[in-house]
PDB file of C-alpha atoms in Angstrom:
ATOM      1  CA  SER A  13      85.389  51.126  49.076  1.00 36.00           C
ATOM      2  CA  GLY A  14      86.651  47.627  49.804  1.00 49.00           C
ATOM      3  CA  TYR A  15      88.794  45.712  52.225  1.00 50.00           C
ATOM      4  CA  ASN A  16      91.378  48.474  52.737  1.00 45.00           C
ATOM      5  CA  VAL A  17      88.955  50.600  54.730  1.00 45.00           C
ATOM      6  CA  GLY A  18      90.110  48.760  57.828  1.00 51.00           C
ATOM      7  CA  LEU A  19      92.861  46.200  58.176  1.00 54.00           C
ATOM      8  CA  TYR A  20      93.441  44.332  61.420  1.00 54.00           C
ATOM      9  CA  VAL A  21      96.531  42.161  61.464  1.00 56.00           C
ATOM     10  CA  SER A  22      97.579  39.567  64.028  1.00 53.00           C
ATOM     11  CA  LYS A  23     100.759  37.514  64.123  1.00 52.00           C
ATOM     12  CA  HIS A  24      99.636  35.444  67.082  1.00 53.00           C
ATOM     13  CA  THR A  25      98.515  31.847  67.247  1.00 50.00           C
ATOM     14  CA  LYS A  26      95.571  30.342  69.106  1.00 49.00           C
ATOM     15  CA  ILE A  27      97.984  28.936  71.663  1.00 47.00           C
ATOM     16  CA  ASP A  28      98.830  32.559  72.550  1.00 50.00           C
ATOM     17  CA  LEU A  29      95.220  33.560  73.276  1.00 47.00           C
ATOM     18  CA  LEU A  30      95.529  33.714  77.040  1.00 44.00           C
ATOM     19  CA  THR A  31      98.633  35.871  77.063  1.00 41.00           C
ATOM     20  CA  THR A  32      98.722  37.928  73.870  1.00 41.00           C
ATOM     21  CA  PRO A  33      96.186  40.019  71.944  1.00 44.00           C
ATOM     22  CA  ILE A  34      94.311  38.909  68.861  1.00 66.00           C
ATOM     23  CA  THR A  35      91.501  40.614  67.006  1.00 83.00           C
ATOM     24  CA  ALA A  36      88.367  39.788  68.981  1.00 88.00           C
ATOM     25  CA  VAL A  37      84.917  41.325  69.371  1.00 92.00           C
ATOM     26  CA  PHE A  38      82.568  40.904  72.325  1.00 92.00           C
ATOM     27  CA  GLY A  39      79.841  43.576  72.391  1.00 91.00           C
ATOM     28  CA  LYS A  40      76.256  42.886  71.373  1.00 96.00           C
ATOM     29  CA  GLY A  41      75.282  44.326  68.007  1.00 97.00           C
ATOM     30  CA  PHE A  42      78.805  44.640  66.630  1.00 98.00           C
ATOM     31  CA  VAL A  43      78.873  45.505  62.906  1.00 98.00           C
ATOM     32  CA  ALA A  44      81.898  45.387  60.582  1.00 97.00           C
ATOM     33  CA  ARG A  45      81.755  46.442  56.957  1.00 97.00           C
ATOM     34  CA  ASP A  46      84.452  46.484  54.257  1.00 97.00           C
ATOM     35  CA  MET A  47      87.194  45.370  56.620  1.00 96.00           C
ATOM     36  CA  ALA A  48      89.966  42.801  56.402  1.00 96.00           C
ATOM     37  CA  PHE A  49      91.074  40.658  59.334  1.00 95.00           C
ATOM     38  CA  VAL A  50      94.397  38.980  58.620  1.00 94.00           C
ATOM     39  CA  ASN A  51      96.615  36.625  60.590  1.00 90.00           C
ATOM     40  CA  THR A  52     100.130  36.670  59.151  1.00 86.00           C
ATOM     41  CA  ALA A  53     101.578  33.901  61.333  1.00 82.00           C
ATOM     42  CA  GLY A  54     101.669  31.523  58.351  1.00 77.00           C
ATOM     43  CA  PRO A  55     100.857  27.812  58.063  1.00 77.00           C
ATOM     44  CA  GLU A  56     103.833  26.661  60.109  1.00 73.00           C
ATOM     45  CA  LYS A  57     102.309  28.266  63.235  1.00 67.00           C
ATOM     46  CA  HIS A  58      99.302  25.930  63.023  1.00 72.00           C
ATOM     47  CA  GLU A  59      96.326  27.447  64.922  1.00 79.00           C
ATOM     48  CA  ALA A  60      96.313  31.145  64.020  1.00 86.00           C
ATOM     49  CA  VAL A  61      93.040  33.043  64.408  1.00 93.00           C
ATOM     50  CA  ALA A  62      92.382  36.149  62.308  1.00 94.00           C
ATOM     51  CA  LEU A  63      89.157  37.022  64.150  1.00 95.00           C
ATOM     52  CA  MET A  64      87.309  35.689  67.173  1.00 96.00           C
ATOM     53  CA  SER A  65      83.738  36.855  67.778  1.00 97.00           C
ATOM     54  CA  THR A  66      81.576  36.196  70.824  1.00 97.00           C
ATOM     55  CA  ALA A  67      79.337  39.178  70.040  1.00 98.00           C
ATOM     56  CA  ASP A  68      75.632  38.368  69.974  1.00 98.00           C
ATOM     57  CA  GLN A  69      73.790  39.734  66.923  1.00 99.00           C
ATOM     58  CA  SER A  70      77.086  40.546  65.228  1.00 98.00           C
ATOM     59  CA  VAL A  71      77.087  41.314  61.495  1.00 99.00           C
ATOM     60  CA  PHE A  72      80.017  41.176  59.083  1.00 98.00           C
ATOM     61  CA  HIS A  73      79.395  42.595  55.612  1.00 99.00           C
ATOM     62  CA  ARG A  74      81.853  42.489  52.706  1.00 98.00           C
ATOM     63  CA  CYS A  75      84.704  41.562  55.048  1.00 98.00           C
ATOM     64  CA  ARG A  76      87.773  39.436  54.415  1.00 98.00           C
ATOM     65  CA  PHE A  77      89.128  36.867  56.870  1.00 97.00           C
ATOM     66  CA  ASP A  78      92.580  35.763  55.794  1.00 96.00           C
ATOM     67  CA  GLY A  79      94.664  33.094  57.487  1.00 95.00           C
ATOM     68  CA  PHE A  80      95.583  29.438  57.413  1.00 95.00           C
ATOM     69  CA  GLN A  81      94.462  27.112  60.231  1.00 95.00           C
ATOM     70  CA  ASP A  82      91.522  28.348  62.376  1.00 95.00           C
ATOM     71  CA  THR A  83      91.060  31.623  60.485  1.00 96.00           C
ATOM     72  CA  LEU A  84      87.583  32.545  61.715  1.00 97.00           C
ATOM     73  CA  TYR A  85      86.523  31.638  65.242  1.00 97.00           C
ATOM     74  CA  ALA A  86      82.755  32.170  65.423  1.00 98.00           C
ATOM     75  CA  HIS A  87      82.923  31.421  69.114  1.00 97.00           C
ATOM     76  CA  SER A  88      79.380  31.828  70.441  1.00 98.00           C
ATOM     77  CA  ASN A  89      76.017  33.611  70.217  1.00 99.00           C
ATOM     78  CA  ARG A  90      74.214  34.678  67.015  1.00 99.00           C
ATOM     79  CA  GLN A  91      76.301  35.852  64.079  1.00 99.00           C
ATOM     80  CA  PHE A  92      75.706  36.735  60.410  1.00 99.00           C
ATOM     81  CA  TYR A  93      78.206  37.024  57.548  1.00 99.00           C
ATOM     82  CA  ARG A  94      77.200  38.397  54.151  1.00 99.00           C
ATOM     83  CA  GLU A  95      79.346  38.703  50.999  1.00 99.00           C
ATOM     84  CA  CYS A  96      82.542  37.926  52.883  1.00 99.00           C
ATOM     85  CA  ASP A  97      85.710  36.123  51.783  1.00 99.00           C
ATOM     86  CA  ILE A  98      87.011  33.468  54.178  1.00 99.00           C
ATOM     87  CA  ILE A  99      90.450  32.051  53.372  1.00 98.00           C
ATOM     88  CA  GLY A 100      92.220  29.221  55.163  1.00 98.00           C
ATOM     89  CA  THR A 101      93.324  25.613  55.414  1.00 98.00           C
ATOM     90  CA  VAL A 102      92.494  23.466  58.460  1.00 97.00           C
ATOM     91  CA  ASP A 103      89.205  24.022  60.364  1.00 98.00           C
ATOM     92  CA  PHE A 104      89.186  27.595  59.139  1.00 98.00           C
ATOM     93  CA  MET A 105      85.526  28.244  59.992  1.00 99.00           C
ATOM     94  CA  PHE A 106      84.989  26.960  63.521  1.00 98.00           C
ATOM     95  CA  GLY A 107      83.322  27.587  66.873  1.00 98.00           C
ATOM     96  CA  ASN A 108      80.000  27.054  68.626  1.00 99.00           C
ATOM     97  CA  SER A 109      77.904  30.031  67.618  1.00 99.00           C
ATOM     98  CA  ALA A 110      74.608  30.012  65.768  1.00 99.00           C
ATOM     99  CA  VAL A 111      75.950  31.459  62.533  1.00 99.00           C
ATOM    100  CA  VAL A 112      74.673  31.960  59.007  1.00 99.00           C
ATOM    101  CA  PHE A 113      77.006  32.665  56.093  1.00 99.00           C
ATOM    102  CA  GLN A 114      75.222  34.042  53.024  1.00 99.00           C
ATOM    103  CA  ASN A 115      76.672  34.820  49.594  1.00 99.00           C
ATOM    104  CA  CYS A 116      80.214  34.344  50.861  1.00 99.00           C
ATOM    105  CA  ASN A 117      83.310  33.091  49.061  1.00 99.00           C
ATOM    106  CA  ILE A 118      84.882  30.191  50.939  1.00 99.00           C
ATOM    107  CA  LEU A 119      88.441  29.847  49.727  1.00 99.00           C
ATOM    108  CA  PRO A 120      90.625  26.908  50.789  1.00 99.00           C
ATOM    109  CA  ARG A 121      94.313  27.567  50.191  1.00 98.00           C
ATOM    110  CA  GLN A 122      97.487  25.494  50.037  1.00 97.00           C
ATOM    111  CA  PRO A 123      98.367  24.088  53.502  1.00 96.00           C
ATOM    112  CA  MET A 124     101.607  22.570  54.720  1.00 93.00           C
ATOM    113  CA  ALA A 125     102.875  19.427  53.016  1.00 91.00           C
ATOM    114  CA  ASN A 126     101.482  17.039  55.632  1.00 90.00           C
ATOM    115  CA  GLN A 127      98.039  18.649  55.884  1.00 94.00           C
ATOM    116  CA  GLN A 128      94.679  18.503  54.142  1.00 96.00           C
ATOM    117  CA  ASN A 129      91.994  21.163  54.122  1.00 98.00           C
ATOM    118  CA  THR A 130      88.871  21.031  56.279  1.00 99.00           C
ATOM    119  CA  ILE A 131      86.534  23.981  55.917  1.00 99.00           C
ATOM    120  CA  THR A 132      84.403  23.690  59.070  1.00 99.00           C
ATOM    121  CA  ALA A 133      84.834  22.386  62.613  1.00 99.00           C
ATOM    122  CA  GLN A 134      81.656  23.054  64.553  1.00 99.00           C
ATOM    123  CA  GLY A 135      81.802  22.657  68.321  1.00 98.00           C
ATOM    124  CA  LYS A 136      78.349  21.817  69.714  1.00 99.00           C
ATOM    125  CA  VAL A 137      78.743  19.863  72.969  1.00 98.00           C
ATOM    126  CA  ASP A 138      75.101  19.656  74.091  1.00 98.00           C
ATOM    127  CA  PRO A 139      72.130  18.622  71.929  1.00 97.00           C
ATOM    128  CA  ASN A 140      70.023  21.293  73.644  1.00 98.00           C
ATOM    129  CA  GLN A 141      72.203  24.107  72.308  1.00 98.00           C
ATOM    130  CA  ASN A 142      70.747  26.000  69.347  1.00 98.00           C
ATOM    131  CA  THR A 143      74.110  26.323  67.632  1.00 99.00           C
ATOM    132  CA  GLY A 144      75.616  25.331  64.331  1.00 99.00           C
ATOM    133  CA  ILE A 145      77.100  26.544  61.061  1.00 99.00           C
ATOM    134  CA  SER A 146      74.704  27.320  58.204  1.00 99.00           C
ATOM    135  CA  ILE A 147      76.304  28.011  54.828  1.00 99.00           C
ATOM    136  CA  GLN A 148      73.746  29.349  52.345  1.00 99.00           C
ATOM    137  CA  ASN A 149      74.204  30.537  48.753  1.00 99.00           C
ATOM    138  CA  CYS A 150      77.979  30.492  49.132  1.00 99.00           C
ATOM    139  CA  THR A 151      80.728  29.532  46.687  1.00 99.00           C
ATOM    140  CA  ILE A 152      83.545  27.134  47.533  1.00 99.00           C
ATOM    141  CA  SER A 153      86.505  27.539  45.207  1.00 98.00           C
ATOM    142  CA  PRO A 154      90.321  27.348  45.417  1.00 98.00           C
ATOM    143  CA  TYR A 155      92.443  30.276  46.522  1.00 97.00           C
ATOM    144  CA  GLY A 156      95.800  31.045  44.965  1.00 94.00           C
ATOM    145  CA  ASN A 157      98.040  28.127  44.123  1.00 94.00           C
ATOM    146  CA  LEU A 158      95.947  25.372  45.715  1.00 96.00           C
ATOM    147  CA  SER A 159      97.108  22.091  44.201  1.00 95.00           C
ATOM    148  CA  SER A 160      94.460  20.117  42.321  1.00 92.00           C
ATOM    149  CA  SER A 161      95.682  16.977  44.113  1.00 93.00           C
ATOM    150  CA  LEU A 162      95.214  18.464  47.596  1.00 96.00           C
ATOM    151  CA  LYS A 163      92.285  16.942  49.486  1.00 97.00           C
ATOM    152  CA  THR A 164      89.706  19.442  50.706  1.00 98.00           C
ATOM    153  CA  TYR A 165      86.733  18.459  52.887  1.00 99.00           C
ATOM    154  CA  LEU A 166      83.579  20.307  53.889  1.00 99.00           C
ATOM    155  CA  GLY A 167      84.380  19.756  57.534  1.00 99.00           C
ATOM    156  CA  ARG A 168      85.025  17.459  60.448  1.00 98.00           C
ATOM    157  CA  PRO A 169      83.172  17.120  63.770  1.00 98.00           C
ATOM    158  CA  TRP A 170      85.073  18.964  66.475  1.00 98.00           C
ATOM    159  CA  LYS A 171      82.557  17.867  69.134  1.00 98.00           C
ATOM    160  CA  ASN A 172      80.008  15.064  69.491  1.00 98.00           C
ATOM    161  CA  TYR A 173      76.999  17.154  68.431  1.00 99.00           C
ATOM    162  CA  SER A 174      78.719  19.071  65.660  1.00 99.00           C
ATOM    163  CA  THR A 175      76.060  20.688  63.436  1.00 99.00           C
ATOM    164  CA  THR A 176      76.769  21.999  59.937  1.00 99.00           C
ATOM    165  CA  VAL A 177      74.560  22.519  56.895  1.00 99.00           C
ATOM    166  CA  PHE A 178      75.581  23.530  53.376  1.00 99.00           C
ATOM    167  CA  MET A 179      72.603  24.623  51.284  1.00 99.00           C
ATOM    168  CA  HIS A 180      72.032  26.181  47.874  1.00 99.00           C
ATOM    169  CA  SER A 181      75.789  26.609  47.536  1.00 99.00           C
ATOM    170  CA  GLN A 182      78.209  26.201  44.638  1.00 99.00           C
ATOM    171  CA  ILE A 183      80.721  23.484  45.548  1.00 99.00           C
ATOM    172  CA  GLY A 184      83.777  23.309  43.335  1.00 98.00           C
ATOM    173  CA  SER A 185      85.682  20.239  42.205  1.00 98.00           C
ATOM    174  CA  LEU A 186      88.315  20.823  44.880  1.00 98.00           C
ATOM    175  CA  VAL A 187      86.032  19.135  47.454  1.00 99.00           C
ATOM    176  CA  HIS A 188      86.867  15.448  47.860  1.00 98.00           C
ATOM    177  CA  PRO A 189      84.062  13.068  46.758  1.00 99.00           C
ATOM    178  CA  THR A 190      83.661  11.701  50.306  1.00 99.00           C
ATOM    179  CA  GLY A 191      82.864  15.231  51.453  1.00 99.00           C
ATOM    180  CA  TRP A 192      83.618  14.943  55.152  1.00 99.00           C
ATOM    181  CA  LEU A 193      86.470  13.818  57.380  1.00 98.00           C
ATOM    182  CA  PRO A 194      86.315  12.233  60.857  1.00 98.00           C
ATOM    183  CA  TRP A 195      88.034  14.071  63.695  1.00 97.00           C
ATOM    184  CA  THR A 196      89.735  10.855  64.729  1.00 93.00           C
ATOM    185  CA  GLY A 197      89.525   7.259  63.564  1.00 92.00           C
ATOM    186  CA  ASN A 198      87.445   6.103  60.620  1.00 92.00           C
ATOM    187  CA  THR A 199      84.002   7.470  61.392  1.00 96.00           C
ATOM    188  CA  ALA A 200      82.105  10.224  63.205  1.00 97.00           C
ATOM    189  CA  PRO A 201      79.796  10.138  66.236  1.00 97.00           C
ATOM    190  CA  SER A 202      76.230   9.186  65.311  1.00 98.00           C
ATOM    191  CA  THR A 203      75.075  12.257  67.238  1.00 98.00           C
ATOM    192  CA  ILE A 204      76.386  14.831  64.751  1.00 99.00           C
ATOM    193  CA  PHE A 205      74.056  16.660  62.351  1.00 99.00           C
ATOM    194  CA  TYR A 206      75.571  17.249  58.919  1.00 99.00           C
ATOM    195  CA  SER A 207      73.574  17.925  55.789  1.00 99.00           C
ATOM    196  CA  GLU A 208      73.967  19.073  52.200  1.00 99.00           C
ATOM    197  CA  TYR A 209      70.795  20.558  50.758  1.00 99.00           C
ATOM    198  CA  LYS A 210      70.283  21.381  47.077  1.00 99.00           C
ATOM    199  CA  ASN A 211      73.862  22.376  46.346  1.00 99.00           C
ATOM    200  CA  VAL A 212      75.282  22.551  42.829  1.00 99.00           C
ATOM    201  CA  GLY A 213      78.673  22.279  41.180  1.00 99.00           C
ATOM    202  CA  PRO A 214      81.158  19.498  40.436  1.00 98.00           C
ATOM    203  CA  GLY A 215      81.897  18.895  44.117  1.00 98.00           C
ATOM    204  CA  SER A 216      78.270  18.639  45.209  1.00 99.00           C
ATOM    205  CA  SER A 217      77.518  15.058  44.178  1.00 98.00           C
ATOM    206  CA  MET A 218      76.372  12.892  47.085  1.00 98.00           C
ATOM    207  CA  LYS A 219      77.159   9.628  45.305  1.00 98.00           C
ATOM    208  CA  ASP A 220      80.446   8.889  47.087  1.00 98.00           C
ATOM    209  CA  ARG A 221      79.849  10.758  50.337  1.00 98.00           C
ATOM    210  CA  VAL A 222      80.705   9.147  53.680  1.00 98.00           C
ATOM    211  CA  LYS A 223      78.041   6.759  54.952  1.00 97.00           C
ATOM    212  CA  TRP A 224      77.644   8.266  58.397  1.00 98.00           C
ATOM    213  CA  LYS A 225      74.433   8.145  60.382  1.00 98.00           C
ATOM    214  CA  GLY A 226      74.944  11.808  61.165  1.00 98.00           C
ATOM    215  CA  LEU A 227      75.075  12.869  57.500  1.00 98.00           C
ATOM    216  CA  ARG A 228      71.387  13.382  56.873  1.00 97.00           C
ATOM    217  CA  ASN A 229      69.016  14.054  54.022  1.00 96.00           C
ATOM    218  CA  ILE A 230      66.739  16.878  55.089  1.00 98.00           C
ATOM    219  CA  SER A 231      63.381  18.123  53.866  1.00 98.00           C
ATOM    220  CA  ASP A 232      62.523  21.700  52.933  1.00 98.00           C
ATOM    221  CA  LYS A 233      60.940  22.095  56.356  1.00 98.00           C
ATOM    222  CA  GLU A 234      64.114  20.929  58.099  1.00 98.00           C
ATOM    223  CA  ALA A 235      66.305  23.135  55.907  1.00 99.00           C
ATOM    224  CA  LYS A 236      64.253  26.197  56.895  1.00 98.00           C
ATOM    225  CA  LYS A 237      65.410  25.673  60.473  1.00 98.00           C
ATOM    226  CA  PHE A 238      68.880  26.813  59.359  1.00 99.00           C
ATOM    227  CA  THR A 239      67.784  30.062  57.707  1.00 99.00           C
ATOM    228  CA  VAL A 240      68.195  33.592  59.037  1.00 99.00           C
ATOM    229  CA  LYS A 241      64.562  33.738  60.127  1.00 98.00           C
ATOM    230  CA  GLU A 242      64.418  30.510  62.088  1.00 98.00           C
ATOM    231  CA  PHE A 243      68.001  29.789  63.115  1.00 99.00           C
ATOM    232  CA  ILE A 244      69.230  33.176  64.323  1.00 99.00           C
ATOM    233  CA  ASN A 245      65.980  35.206  64.392  1.00 98.00           C
ATOM    234  CA  GLY A 246      67.873  37.790  62.428  1.00 97.00           C
ATOM    235  CA  GLY A 247      65.174  39.883  60.793  1.00 92.00           C
ATOM    236  CA  LYS A 248      65.323  43.025  62.915  1.00 96.00           C
ATOM    237  CA  TRP A 249      68.937  43.128  64.018  1.00 98.00           C
ATOM    238  CA  ILE A 250      70.357  42.449  60.552  1.00 99.00           C
ATOM    239  CA  SER A 251      68.030  45.067  59.039  1.00 98.00           C
ATOM    240  CA  ASP A 252      69.103  47.530  61.726  1.00 98.00           C
ATOM    241  CA  ALA A 253      72.699  47.002  60.570  1.00 98.00           C
ATOM    242  CA  GLY A 254      71.703  48.118  57.074  1.00 98.00           C
ATOM    243  CA  VAL A 255      72.716  44.835  55.470  1.00 98.00           C
ATOM    244  CA  SER A 256      70.661  42.940  52.905  1.00 98.00           C
ATOM    245  CA  TYR A 257      69.899  39.301  53.645  1.00 99.00           C
ATOM    246  CA  LYS A 258      67.689  36.402  52.649  1.00 98.00           C
ATOM    247  CA  SER A 259      65.259  35.486  55.392  1.00 98.00           C
ATOM    248  CA  GLY A 260      64.332  31.978  54.259  1.00 97.00           C
ATOM    249  CA  LEU A 261      65.275  29.453  51.624  1.00 97.00           C
TER     250      LEU A 261
END
């Protein structure tokens, strides 16, 4: 019956992780449905995780992740999010899992005065890792009172092999024409793998995107590598959770 079925609230920041509790899940096959995970620390606390998941084959269906910086920490292993709302400001979808987001609402909100929004910060450190963020059939639109002059980016490379793909998604005009932001300096490592595949909407134009070696044009065959079937081998375990999903493109 919606997000009020379960509400998990944290006031802690990421800096507190070693000494204070946050909402975190670890067990294989974890499933959450119709739940809200909220961090109420506010933007002035900087890194403030609403949920951290290390659970392999974890499924989140019709859930809400509400915070500011670092809202959703998809830490590791295989994860799947369907019809969820993810709200935040800086690096608010981050981690080094193999994760697919399908049919989700990605909702950048107003940050602090000296900040800009970055949706993703993927943390692959080794090219041999099968990890990355796949965003498929999602909608990126502003949340609340987000200023039209506030710069919002699809992501920035947290680590040297950062891997993120947006495909078949609706990208609103809030996304800056350059699309992506370096972690430091004026460019990104050539070893990253970023791609935008057949997206639509006023923010989806590739005309003025950054000219990075790591921002790649991919074929249908390459895009399939980031689907539920090929990227997270999710057919059986997502079906077992009773959640609908799209296997391929």
